[in-house]
mmCIF file of C-alpha atoms and ligand atoms in Angstrom:
data_model
loop_
_atom_site.group_PDB
_atom_site.id
_atom_site.type_symbol
_atom_site.label_atom_id
_atom_site.label_comp_id
_atom_site.label_asym_id
_atom_site.label_seq_id
_atom_site.Cartn_x
_atom_site.Cartn_y
_atom_site.Cartn_z
ATOM 1 C CA MET J 176 -53.711 23.216 81.127
ATOM 2 C CA THR J 177 -56.921 24.473 82.455
ATOM 3 C CA PRO J 178 -58.545 26.931 80.355
ATOM 4 C CA LYS J 179 -58.302 30.634 81.887
ATOM 5 C CA VAL J 180 -60.962 32.719 83.242
ATOM 6 C CA PHE J 181 -60.990 36.179 81.461
ATOM 7 C CA VAL J 182 -61.161 39.274 84.173
ATOM 8 C CA ILE J 183 -61.907 42.765 83.464
ATOM 9 C CA ASP J 184 -61.650 45.533 86.221
ATOM 10 C CA LYS J 185 -64.440 47.580 87.480
ATOM 11 C CA GLU J 186 -64.286 50.104 84.820
ATOM 12 C CA GLY J 187 -64.367 47.515 82.416
ATOM 13 C CA ARG J 188 -60.431 47.426 81.537
ATOM 14 C CA PRO J 189 -59.110 44.253 80.501
ATOM 15 C CA CYS J 190 -56.753 42.459 83.405
ATOM 16 C CA LEU J 191 -54.668 39.409 83.212
ATOM 17 C CA PRO J 192 -56.867 36.329 82.766
ATOM 18 C CA THR J 193 -56.890 33.804 85.835
ATOM 19 C CA HIS J 194 -57.019 30.387 87.147
ATOM 20 C CA PRO J 195 -60.866 29.150 87.368
ATOM 21 C CA ALA J 196 -59.892 28.221 91.169
ATOM 22 C CA ARG J 197 -59.191 31.785 91.822
ATOM 23 C CA ALA J 198 -61.736 33.423 89.909
ATOM 24 C CA ARG J 199 -64.059 30.698 91.957
ATOM 25 C CA LYS J 200 -62.481 32.235 95.159
ATOM 26 C CA LEU J 201 -63.252 35.920 94.166
ATOM 27 C CA LEU J 202 -67.076 34.944 93.161
ATOM 28 C CA LEU J 203 -67.776 33.543 96.584
ATOM 29 C CA LYS J 204 -66.058 36.353 98.354
ATOM 30 C CA GLY J 205 -68.324 38.646 96.115
ATOM 31 C CA LYS J 206 -65.332 40.731 95.274
ATOM 32 C CA ALA J 207 -66.050 39.849 91.626
ATOM 33 C CA ARG J 208 -69.433 38.942 89.546
ATOM 34 C CA VAL J 209 -69.867 36.942 86.210
ATOM 35 C CA VAL J 210 -70.331 39.113 83.081
ATOM 36 C CA LYS J 211 -70.406 36.597 80.630
ATOM 37 C CA VAL J 212 -70.669 32.669 80.696
ATOM 38 C CA VAL J 213 -69.120 31.801 77.218
ATOM 39 C CA PRO J 214 -66.240 32.660 77.154
ATOM 40 C CA PHE J 215 -66.230 32.940 80.961
ATOM 41 C CA THR J 216 -65.497 36.443 82.126
ATOM 42 C CA ILE J 217 -65.895 38.006 85.635
ATOM 43 C CA GLN J 218 -65.461 41.482 86.373
ATOM 44 C CA LEU J 219 -64.090 42.797 89.860
ATOM 45 C CA GLU J 220 -65.545 45.171 92.202
ATOM 46 C CA ARG J 221 -62.845 47.337 92.323
ATOM 47 C CA VAL J 222 -60.552 49.454 90.103
ATOM 48 C CA ILE J 223 -57.268 48.092 88.975
ATOM 49 C CA GLU J 224 -54.578 50.907 88.456
ATOM 50 C CA ASN J 225 -52.280 49.640 85.975
ATOM 51 C CA PRO J 226 -53.953 46.566 84.020
ATOM 52 C CA LEU J 227 -51.055 44.284 83.087
ATOM 53 C CA GLY J 228 -50.139 42.077 80.606
ATOM 54 C CA SER J 229 -50.129 42.239 76.901
ATOM 55 C CA PHE J 230 -51.184 39.768 74.062
ATOM 56 C CA THR J 231 -50.533 39.039 70.725
ATOM 57 C CA VAL J 232 -53.085 37.453 68.345
ATOM 58 C CA GLY J 233 -52.647 35.478 65.271
ATOM 59 C CA ILE J 234 -54.684 35.199 62.474
ATOM 60 C CA ASP J 235 -54.953 32.531 59.852
ATOM 61 C CA ASP J 236 -56.990 33.947 57.427
ATOM 62 C CA GLY J 237 -59.023 31.800 55.107
ATOM 63 C CA ALA J 238 -62.189 31.973 52.661
ATOM 64 C CA LYS J 239 -64.383 29.846 54.729
ATOM 65 C CA GLU J 240 -62.706 29.417 58.084
ATOM 66 C CA VAL J 241 -60.302 31.744 59.952
ATOM 67 C CA GLY J 242 -58.350 30.377 62.728
ATOM 68 C CA ILE J 243 -57.475 32.819 65.634
ATOM 69 C CA ALA J 244 -55.373 32.404 68.668
ATOM 70 C CA VAL J 245 -54.380 35.208 71.384
ATOM 71 C CA VAL J 246 -50.794 34.373 73.007
ATOM 72 C CA SER J 247 -49.076 35.811 75.832
ATOM 73 C CA GLU J 248 -45.554 36.146 74.553
ATOM 74 C CA LYS J 249 -44.328 36.589 77.967
ATOM 75 C CA THR J 250 -45.708 33.671 79.781
ATOM 76 C CA LYS J 251 -46.062 31.340 76.656
ATOM 77 C CA GLU J 252 -49.612 30.724 77.013
ATOM 78 C CA VAL J 253 -52.317 30.471 74.751
ATOM 79 C CA VAL J 254 -55.339 32.228 76.506
ATOM 80 C CA PHE J 255 -57.609 32.092 73.622
ATOM 81 C CA ARG J 256 -57.903 29.999 70.136
ATOM 82 C CA GLY J 257 -60.991 29.000 67.974
ATOM 83 C CA THR J 258 -62.250 29.066 64.435
ATOM 84 C CA ILE J 259 -64.227 31.768 63.065
ATOM 85 C CA GLU J 260 -66.862 30.428 60.407
ATOM 86 C CA LEU J 261 -67.463 32.936 57.774
ATOM 87 C CA ARG J 262 -70.640 33.465 55.754
ATOM 88 C CA GLN J 263 -70.563 32.361 52.287
ATOM 89 C CA ASP J 264 -73.569 33.729 51.004
ATOM 90 C CA VAL J 265 -72.404 37.436 50.540
ATOM 91 C CA SER J 266 -72.035 37.618 46.907
ATOM 92 C CA ARG J 267 -74.934 35.807 46.127
ATOM 93 C CA LYS J 268 -77.176 38.130 47.984
ATOM 94 C CA ILE J 269 -75.317 41.071 46.704
ATOM 95 C CA LYS J 270 -76.305 39.797 43.171
ATOM 96 C CA GLN J 271 -79.691 39.178 44.146
ATOM 97 C CA ARG J 272 -79.910 43.015 45.537
ATOM 98 C CA ALA J 273 -78.393 44.293 42.440
ATOM 99 C CA GLU J 274 -81.030 42.360 40.286
ATOM 100 C CA TYR J 275 -83.872 43.532 42.405
ATOM 101 C CA ARG J 276 -82.513 47.206 42.010
ATOM 102 C CA ARG J 277 -82.317 47.132 38.321
ATOM 103 C CA SER J 278 -85.795 45.441 37.806
ATOM 104 C CA ARG J 279 -86.947 48.102 40.186
ATOM 105 C CA ARG J 280 -85.377 51.153 38.479
ATOM 106 C CA GLY J 281 -86.640 49.269 35.037
ATOM 107 C CA ARG J 282 -90.106 49.442 36.249
ATOM 108 C CA LYS J 283 -90.494 52.389 38.301
ATOM 109 C CA LEU J 284 -87.801 54.790 38.176
ATOM 110 C CA ARG J 285 -87.315 55.080 34.141
ATOM 111 C CA TYR J 286 -87.043 58.853 34.658
ATOM 112 C CA ARG J 287 -84.044 58.767 36.122
ATOM 113 C CA LYS J 288 -80.544 58.737 34.599
ATOM 114 C CA ALA J 289 -78.826 55.537 33.928
ATOM 115 C CA ARG J 290 -76.026 55.312 36.636
ATOM 116 C CA PHE J 291 -73.260 52.623 36.399
ATOM 117 C CA LEU J 292 -69.739 52.223 37.116
ATOM 118 C CA ASN J 293 -69.670 55.391 39.465
ATOM 119 C CA ARG J 294 -67.737 53.785 42.247
ATOM 120 C CA LYS J 295 -65.988 56.594 44.044
ATOM 121 C CA HIS J 296 -63.500 54.427 46.226
ATOM 122 C CA LEU J 297 -61.818 51.533 44.910
ATOM 123 C CA GLN J 298 -62.270 48.850 47.797
ATOM 124 C CA PRO J 299 -62.367 45.127 48.068
ATOM 125 C CA GLN J 300 -65.198 43.337 46.791
ATOM 126 C CA PRO J 301 -68.405 42.892 49.514
ATOM 127 C CA SER J 302 -67.753 39.186 50.026
ATOM 128 C CA ILE J 303 -64.122 40.014 50.708
ATOM 129 C CA ARG J 304 -64.682 42.952 52.968
ATOM 130 C CA GLN J 305 -67.354 41.186 54.901
ATOM 131 C CA ARG J 306 -64.891 38.153 55.627
ATOM 132 C CA LYS J 307 -62.214 40.838 56.903
ATOM 133 C CA GLU J 308 -64.715 42.843 59.029
ATOM 134 C CA SER J 309 -65.885 39.902 60.409
ATOM 135 C CA ILE J 310 -62.369 39.045 61.780
ATOM 136 C CA LEU J 311 -62.233 42.673 62.839
ATOM 137 C CA ARG J 312 -65.363 42.085 65.035
ATOM 138 C CA VAL J 313 -64.200 39.123 66.456
ATOM 139 C CA VAL J 314 -60.999 40.932 67.662
ATOM 140 C CA LYS J 315 -62.608 43.934 68.813
ATOM 141 C CA ASP J 316 -64.646 41.452 70.914
ATOM 142 C CA LEU J 317 -61.682 39.910 72.241
ATOM 143 C CA LYS J 318 -59.806 43.219 73.075
ATOM 144 C CA LYS J 319 -62.420 44.034 75.669
ATOM 145 C CA VAL J 320 -61.359 40.998 78.008
ATOM 146 C CA LEU J 321 -57.546 40.859 76.840
ATOM 147 C CA ASN J 322 -54.905 43.749 76.542
ATOM 148 C CA ILE J 323 -54.098 42.889 72.668
ATOM 149 C CA THR J 324 -51.387 44.814 71.585
ATOM 150 C CA ASP J 325 -49.897 42.976 68.614
ATOM 151 C CA ALA J 326 -50.891 41.071 65.926
ATOM 152 C CA VAL J 327 -49.469 38.490 62.899
ATOM 153 C CA ILE J 328 -51.311 37.767 60.007
ATOM 154 C CA GLU J 329 -50.815 35.784 57.074
ATOM 155 C CA GLN J 330 -50.652 37.610 53.615
ATOM 156 C CA GLY J 331 -50.992 35.128 51.047
ATOM 157 C CA GLN J 332 -49.075 31.761 50.386
ATOM 158 C CA PHE J 333 -45.797 33.598 49.300
ATOM 159 C CA ASP J 334 -43.982 36.996 48.928
ATOM 160 C CA VAL J 335 -45.060 38.461 45.950
ATOM 161 C CA SER J 336 -43.176 41.785 46.144
ATOM 162 C CA SER J 337 -39.278 42.234 46.036
ATOM 163 C CA LEU J 338 -37.420 39.540 47.927
ATOM 164 C CA GLN J 339 -35.152 41.611 50.099
ATOM 165 C CA ALA J 340 -38.250 43.330 51.687
ATOM 166 C CA GLY J 341 -39.935 40.168 52.136
ATOM 167 C CA ARG J 342 -36.983 38.946 54.440
ATOM 168 C CA GLN J 343 -37.992 41.688 57.044
ATOM 169 C CA LEU J 344 -41.700 40.718 56.951
ATOM 170 C CA VAL J 345 -41.739 39.078 60.377
ATOM 171 C CA GLY J 346 -39.013 40.588 62.540
ATOM 172 C CA ILE J 347 -36.800 37.383 62.589
ATOM 173 C CA GLU J 348 -34.770 37.297 59.791
ATOM 174 C CA PHE J 349 -34.232 34.038 57.406
ATOM 175 C CA GLN J 350 -31.049 33.317 55.730
ATOM 176 C CA GLN J 351 -31.199 34.387 52.280
ATOM 177 C CA SER J 352 -30.835 31.577 50.468
ATOM 178 C CA PHE J 353 -33.477 29.598 52.579
ATOM 179 C CA TYR J 354 -35.831 32.288 52.122
ATOM 180 C CA GLU J 355 -35.467 32.690 48.441
ATOM 181 C CA GLY J 356 -35.620 28.910 47.938
ATOM 182 C CA ARG J 357 -38.967 28.761 49.926
ATOM 183 C CA ASN J 358 -40.693 31.489 48.303
ATOM 184 C CA PHE J 359 -39.463 30.153 44.761
ATOM 185 C CA ARG J 360 -41.127 26.788 45.837
ATOM 186 C CA ALA J 361 -44.399 28.131 46.920
ATOM 187 C CA LYS J 362 -44.530 30.478 43.969
ATOM 188 C CA VAL J 363 -43.964 27.582 41.413
ATOM 189 C CA LEU J 364 -46.255 25.216 43.213
ATOM 190 C CA TRP J 365 -49.048 27.735 43.424
ATOM 191 C CA ARG J 366 -48.676 28.507 39.559
ATOM 192 C CA ASP J 367 -48.714 24.882 38.685
ATOM 193 C CA ASN J 368 -51.905 24.688 40.705
ATOM 194 C CA TYR J 369 -49.877 22.197 42.913
ATOM 195 C CA THR J 370 -49.927 19.225 40.281
ATOM 196 C CA CYS J 371 -46.765 17.466 38.829
ATOM 197 C CA GLN J 372 -46.446 18.715 35.465
ATOM 198 C CA HIS J 373 -45.158 15.403 34.187
ATOM 199 C CA CYS J 374 -47.710 12.978 35.395
ATOM 200 C CA SER J 375 -50.359 14.964 37.264
ATOM 201 C CA ALA J 376 -49.554 13.669 40.793
ATOM 202 C CA LYS J 377 -50.552 15.896 43.661
ATOM 203 C CA GLU J 378 -48.525 14.507 46.433
ATOM 204 C CA GLU J 379 -44.788 15.162 47.449
ATOM 205 C CA LEU J 380 -44.139 17.973 44.829
ATOM 206 C CA ASN J 381 -40.571 19.408 44.366
ATOM 207 C CA ALA J 382 -39.866 22.771 42.474
ATOM 208 C CA HIS J 383 -37.524 21.884 39.923
ATOM 209 C CA HIS J 384 -34.983 24.403 38.571
ATOM 210 C CA ILE J 385 -34.835 24.267 34.831
ATOM 211 C CA ARG J 386 -31.453 25.846 34.541
ATOM 212 C CA ARG J 387 -29.581 24.558 37.708
ATOM 213 C CA ARG J 388 -28.729 27.115 40.559
ATOM 214 C CA ILE J 389 -25.039 25.963 40.255
ATOM 215 C CA ASP J 390 -25.232 27.131 36.219
ATOM 216 C CA CYS J 391 -26.599 30.459 37.332
ATOM 217 C CA GLY J 392 -30.187 29.731 37.316
ATOM 218 C CA THR J 393 -32.334 31.930 38.964
ATOM 219 C CA ASN J 394 -34.909 31.460 41.680
ATOM 220 C CA THR J 395 -37.867 33.321 39.376
ATOM 221 C CA PRO J 396 -40.935 31.321 38.522
ATOM 222 C CA LYS J 397 -39.835 31.212 34.932
ATOM 223 C CA ASN J 398 -36.892 28.987 36.141
ATOM 224 C CA GLY J 399 -39.126 26.405 37.671
ATOM 225 C CA ILE J 400 -41.518 23.863 37.138
ATOM 226 C CA THR J 401 -43.582 21.326 39.640
ATOM 227 C CA LEU J 402 -42.578 17.852 39.606
ATOM 228 C CA CYS J 403 -43.507 15.026 42.111
ATOM 229 C CA LYS J 404 -40.536 13.364 43.729
ATOM 230 C CA LYS J 405 -40.693 10.145 41.699
ATOM 231 C CA CYS J 406 -40.609 12.409 38.187
ATOM 232 C CA HIS J 407 -38.100 14.629 39.664
ATOM 233 C CA ASP J 408 -35.650 11.941 40.788
ATOM 234 C CA SER J 409 -35.920 10.332 37.440
ATOM 235 C CA LEU J 410 -35.440 13.569 35.393
ATOM 236 C CA HIS J 411 -32.020 13.955 37.488
ATOM 237 C CA ALA J 412 -31.262 10.582 36.750
ATOM 238 C CA GLY J 413 -31.591 11.216 32.735
ATOM 239 C CA GLU J 414 -34.230 8.972 32.280
ATOM 240 C CA TRP J 415 -36.217 11.535 30.368
ATOM 241 C CA GLU J 416 -35.582 15.027 29.040
ATOM 242 C CA LEU J 417 -37.783 17.985 29.959
ATOM 243 C CA GLU J 418 -39.545 19.812 27.238
ATOM 244 C CA LEU J 419 -42.854 21.499 28.663
ATOM 245 C CA LYS J 420 -42.467 25.231 28.942
ATOM 246 C CA PRO J 421 -43.240 26.817 32.487
ATOM 247 C CA LYS J 422 -46.396 28.786 32.504
ATOM 248 C CA ASP J 423 -46.683 32.599 33.107
ATOM 249 C CA PHE J 424 -46.756 33.906 36.925
ATOM 250 C CA LYS J 425 -49.206 35.959 37.283
ATOM 251 C CA TYR J 426 -50.600 36.970 41.167
ATOM 252 C CA PRO J 427 -54.219 38.342 40.917
ATOM 253 C CA MET J 428 -54.224 41.446 42.711
ATOM 254 C CA HIS J 429 -57.481 41.154 43.892
ATOM 255 C CA LEU J 430 -56.262 38.589 46.448
ATOM 256 C CA MET J 431 -53.561 40.984 47.979
ATOM 257 C CA GLN J 432 -56.094 43.650 48.410
ATOM 258 C CA GLY J 433 -57.938 41.856 50.845
ATOM 259 C CA LYS J 434 -54.923 41.187 52.619
ATOM 260 C CA TRP J 435 -54.045 44.896 52.829
ATOM 261 C CA TYR J 436 -57.563 45.754 53.876
ATOM 262 C CA ILE J 437 -57.594 43.255 56.996
ATOM 263 C CA PHE J 438 -54.033 45.035 57.682
ATOM 264 C CA ASN J 439 -55.060 48.622 57.831
ATOM 265 C CA LEU J 440 -58.313 47.560 59.888
ATOM 266 C CA LEU J 441 -56.000 45.803 62.399
ATOM 267 C CA SER J 442 -53.656 48.650 62.342
ATOM 268 C CA SER J 443 -56.625 51.378 62.879
ATOM 269 C CA LEU J 444 -57.249 49.336 66.055
ATOM 270 C CA GLY J 445 -53.903 50.641 67.294
ATOM 271 C CA LEU J 446 -52.210 47.269 66.998
ATOM 272 C CA SER J 447 -49.012 46.987 65.857
ATOM 273 C CA VAL J 448 -49.197 44.418 62.958
ATOM 274 C CA GLN J 449 -46.643 41.807 61.740
ATOM 275 C CA ARG J 450 -46.921 40.091 58.345
ATOM 276 C CA CYS J 451 -45.977 36.559 57.436
ATOM 277 C CA VAL J 452 -46.445 34.080 54.377
ATOM 278 C CA GLY J 453 -48.124 30.814 54.485
ATOM 279 C CA TRP J 454 -44.950 28.975 53.653
ATOM 280 C CA MET J 455 -43.275 30.484 56.986
ATOM 281 C CA THR J 456 -46.388 29.417 58.741
ATOM 282 C CA ALA J 457 -46.305 25.609 57.888
ATOM 283 C CA TYR J 458 -42.470 25.966 58.623
ATOM 284 C CA TRP J 459 -42.887 27.007 62.004
ATOM 285 C CA ARG J 460 -45.872 24.746 62.605
ATOM 286 C CA ASN J 461 -43.743 21.917 61.794
ATOM 287 C CA SER J 462 -40.857 22.869 63.951
ATOM 288 C CA ILE J 463 -43.013 23.174 67.053
ATOM 289 C CA LYS J 464 -44.607 19.640 65.869
ATOM 290 C CA ILE J 465 -48.361 20.539 66.315
ATOM 291 C CA GLU J 466 -50.890 19.168 64.040
ATOM 292 C CA LYS J 467 -52.411 21.269 61.048
ATOM 293 C CA SER J 468 -55.556 23.053 61.953
ATOM 294 C CA HIS J 469 -56.785 26.866 61.569
ATOM 295 C CA PRO J 470 -56.087 27.778 65.238
ATOM 296 C CA ASN J 471 -52.928 25.772 65.489
ATOM 297 C CA ASP J 472 -51.740 27.863 62.451
ATOM 298 C CA ALA J 473 -52.603 30.928 64.213
ATOM 299 C CA ILE J 474 -50.587 29.794 67.448
ATOM 300 C CA ALA J 475 -47.608 28.963 65.137
ATOM 301 C CA MET J 476 -47.588 32.531 63.704
ATOM 302 C CA VAL J 477 -47.068 33.923 67.025
ATOM 303 C CA THR J 478 -44.789 31.671 68.830
ATOM 304 C CA LYS J 479 -42.843 30.688 65.700
ATOM 305 C CA ASN J 480 -40.079 28.742 67.457
ATOM 306 C CA TYR J 481 -41.344 27.556 70.653
ATOM 307 C CA MET J 482 -44.552 25.250 71.980
ATOM 308 C CA PRO J 483 -46.533 27.550 74.103
ATOM 309 C CA ASN J 484 -49.054 25.960 77.021
ATOM 310 C CA ILE J 485 -52.505 25.668 75.518
ATOM 311 C CA ALA J 486 -54.850 27.413 78.308
ATOM 312 C CA SER J 487 -57.963 27.872 76.270
ATOM 313 C CA LEU J 488 -61.025 25.532 75.201
ATOM 314 C CA GLU J 489 -61.243 25.790 71.461
ATOM 315 C CA TYR J 490 -63.977 27.664 70.567
ATOM 316 C CA THR J 491 -66.080 28.144 67.132
ATOM 317 C CA ILE J 492 -67.127 31.350 66.574
ATOM 318 C CA LEU J 493 -70.336 32.597 64.661
ATOM 319 C CA LEU J 494 -71.248 36.192 63.797
ATOM 320 C CA ARG J 495 -74.742 36.706 63.606
ATOM 321 C CA ARG J 496 -77.144 39.524 63.240
ATOM 322 C CA ALA J 497 -80.202 40.237 65.762
ATOM 323 C CA LYS J 498 -82.957 38.789 63.541
ATOM 324 C CA VAL J 499 -86.838 39.311 63.677
ATOM 325 C CA TRP J 500 -88.573 36.059 64.230
ATOM 326 C CA GLU J 501 -88.740 34.235 60.720
ATOM 327 C CA ASP J 502 -92.400 32.567 60.948
ATOM 328 C CA ASN J 503 -93.980 35.101 62.987
ATOM 329 C CA PRO J 504 -97.199 36.655 61.163
ATOM 330 C CA THR J 505 -96.484 40.108 62.669
ATOM 331 C CA LYS J 506 -92.823 39.820 61.579
ATOM 332 C CA GLN J 507 -92.077 42.462 64.311
ATOM 333 C CA SER J 508 -91.481 40.431 67.255
ATOM 334 C CA GLN J 509 -87.824 40.209 68.705
ATOM 335 C CA GLU J 510 -88.764 38.012 71.236
ATOM 336 C CA LYS J 511 -91.027 35.575 72.792
ATOM 337 C CA MET J 512 -91.493 35.200 76.647
ATOM 338 C CA GLY J 513 -88.366 37.075 77.105
ATOM 339 C CA PHE J 514 -86.186 35.072 74.791
ATOM 340 C CA ARG J 515 -84.365 36.048 71.634
ATOM 341 C CA HIS J 516 -82.800 34.626 68.936
ATOM 342 C CA TYR J 517 -79.705 32.982 69.687
ATOM 343 C CA ASP J 518 -79.746 33.529 73.637
ATOM 344 C CA LEU J 519 -77.767 31.119 75.577
ATOM 345 C CA VAL J 520 -80.307 29.148 77.524
ATOM 346 C CA LYS J 521 -80.219 26.678 80.436
ATOM 347 C CA CYS J 522 -82.931 24.536 80.769
ATOM 348 C CA LYS J 523 -83.844 22.258 83.598
ATOM 349 C CA HIS J 524 -84.180 18.499 82.111
ATOM 350 C CA ARG J 525 -81.283 18.272 80.139
ATOM 351 C CA LYS J 526 -78.111 16.916 81.611
ATOM 352 C CA ARG J 527 -75.563 18.959 79.498
ATOM 353 C CA GLY J 528 -77.058 22.327 81.070
ATOM 354 C CA TRP J 529 -77.020 24.861 78.807
ATOM 355 C CA VAL J 530 -77.377 24.836 75.050
ATOM 356 C CA ILE J 531 -76.997 27.434 72.353
ATOM 357 C CA GLY J 532 -80.128 27.920 70.052
ATOM 358 C CA SER J 533 -82.438 29.762 67.976
ATOM 359 C CA VAL J 534 -85.808 30.392 69.698
ATOM 360 C CA ARG J 535 -87.839 29.571 66.481
ATOM 361 C CA SER J 536 -91.098 27.901 67.425
ATOM 362 C CA LEU J 537 -94.483 29.594 67.385
ATOM 363 C CA LYS J 538 -95.939 26.924 69.664
ATOM 364 C CA ALA J 539 -97.357 28.289 72.803
ATOM 365 C CA LYS J 540 -95.412 26.611 75.388
ATOM 366 C CA VAL J 541 -91.937 25.427 73.582
ATOM 367 C CA MET J 542 -89.105 26.718 72.021
ATOM 368 C CA THR J 543 -86.401 25.029 69.887
ATOM 369 C CA LEU J 544 -83.121 24.907 71.005
ATOM 370 C CA ARG J 545 -79.887 23.856 69.458
ATOM 371 C CA ALA J 546 -76.648 22.598 71.402
ATOM 372 C CA LYS J 547 -73.612 22.648 69.568
ATOM 373 C CA GLU J 548 -73.075 18.672 68.537
ATOM 374 C CA ASP J 549 -76.758 18.105 68.992
ATOM 375 C CA SER J 550 -79.553 18.104 66.951
ATOM 376 C CA ASN J 551 -82.608 20.491 67.960
ATOM 377 C CA PHE J 552 -84.621 19.675 70.512
ATOM 378 C CA PRO J 553 -87.748 21.485 72.525
ATOM 379 C CA VAL J 554 -87.870 23.035 75.514
ATOM 380 C CA SER J 555 -90.553 24.645 77.631
ATOM 381 C CA TYR J 556 -89.992 28.314 78.415
ATOM 382 C CA ARG J 557 -91.098 27.770 81.836
ATOM 383 C CA LYS J 558 -88.161 25.567 82.627
ATOM 384 C CA SER J 559 -85.416 27.838 81.059
ATOM 385 C CA ARG J 560 -83.643 30.477 81.821
ATOM 386 C CA ILE J 561 -81.465 33.050 80.257
ATOM 387 C CA LEU J 562 -77.697 32.493 80.784
ATOM 388 C CA GLN J 563 -76.392 35.095 78.127
ATOM 389 C CA ARG J 564 -78.112 37.657 76.021
ATOM 390 C CA PHE J 565 -77.136 37.171 72.304
ATOM 391 C CA ASN J 566 -74.619 39.917 71.549
ATOM 392 C CA ARG J 567 -74.032 39.304 67.886
ATOM 393 C CA ILE J 568 -71.024 36.809 68.283
ATOM 394 C CA ILE J 569 -71.582 33.586 69.185
ATOM 395 C CA TYR J 570 -68.830 31.285 71.003
ATOM 396 C CA SER J 571 -69.425 27.745 71.384
ATOM 397 C CA TYR J 572 -66.946 25.000 72.384
HETATM 398 ZN ZN1 ZN T 207 -44.711 13.115 38.602
HETATM 399 ZN ZN1 ZN T 208 -34.553 19.475 40.109
#
């Protein structure tokens, strides 16, 4: 399907996204104007009394990449999908800052009392907080153009809390035996580091019940061990005997902390947030037969049992700060010839039209631009014009 165009009304309230042809007509008749090029957004010249539509955002939370998809459950359409690329340098930078500070206090501020272990609020560590807040920034930005009312997030690979509570995680109820079985498998595999405990294979893994279910064996990790299909089959055929003891199951709480942090952040936006766990996402993704990727996981999380129409490009989302020019001698200039870092620029001689780039060069007449899959290339200031001012979030496709 053609990617939809986002529409906002005169007062900036989100309306239903529309077909590009309709948007073009509105633009030609002067009934709307372009406010954003990527993702393409138009603003109507009139006020819409009751802006319609409600959307659900699915978030596949990861440490490096986060899949995000906005779905209309009414029309069964994906109107936005993409991957947020997260920063990986936060913990290093925090450490570096702490070192500077320690050394400064040692050199210049020795008269002050020592201060340590004095955190007032327990909150996730900065690297985790940054990740979750990046997600929030993107959701907030999308909320400007789409009326997002619901969210679905993944809280870990399996349900750590009580099994009974877990079955209500997502609104639709799984059969209890199915739920417990899947959760058992996910826990055991996670604890055993996704490796066969007999032969160290990493594929086709099963969670074996040490004491059989039929003999009152439980679905607790203590009663489980990871085996690959080969070892598992031969064990059941009686070719060898299980002697190893399963390891202890300990789920680190700091992982959970971050999951609740994003849950609370999204709730504070006024969204009603549903939770699911990793094996559910995989189950839904397989049942609607789409390949594994971060945006697809986010889609499956929302739609669960139907395949929606995809009416969106696949975006890569980068979060950046406004930056002072790196090699500028004065270190103060924010712009040069009207161009700033990460502005979206259209240049004349380039076929591909527009590029995303950083304006970094200090040469008199050219600046360096960077297209998405292209290497850097220079263009002249005179032959370029700004399509879109950098606004801290870069969408590209
Ligand atoms: Zn094996
Ligand atoms: Zn078995």
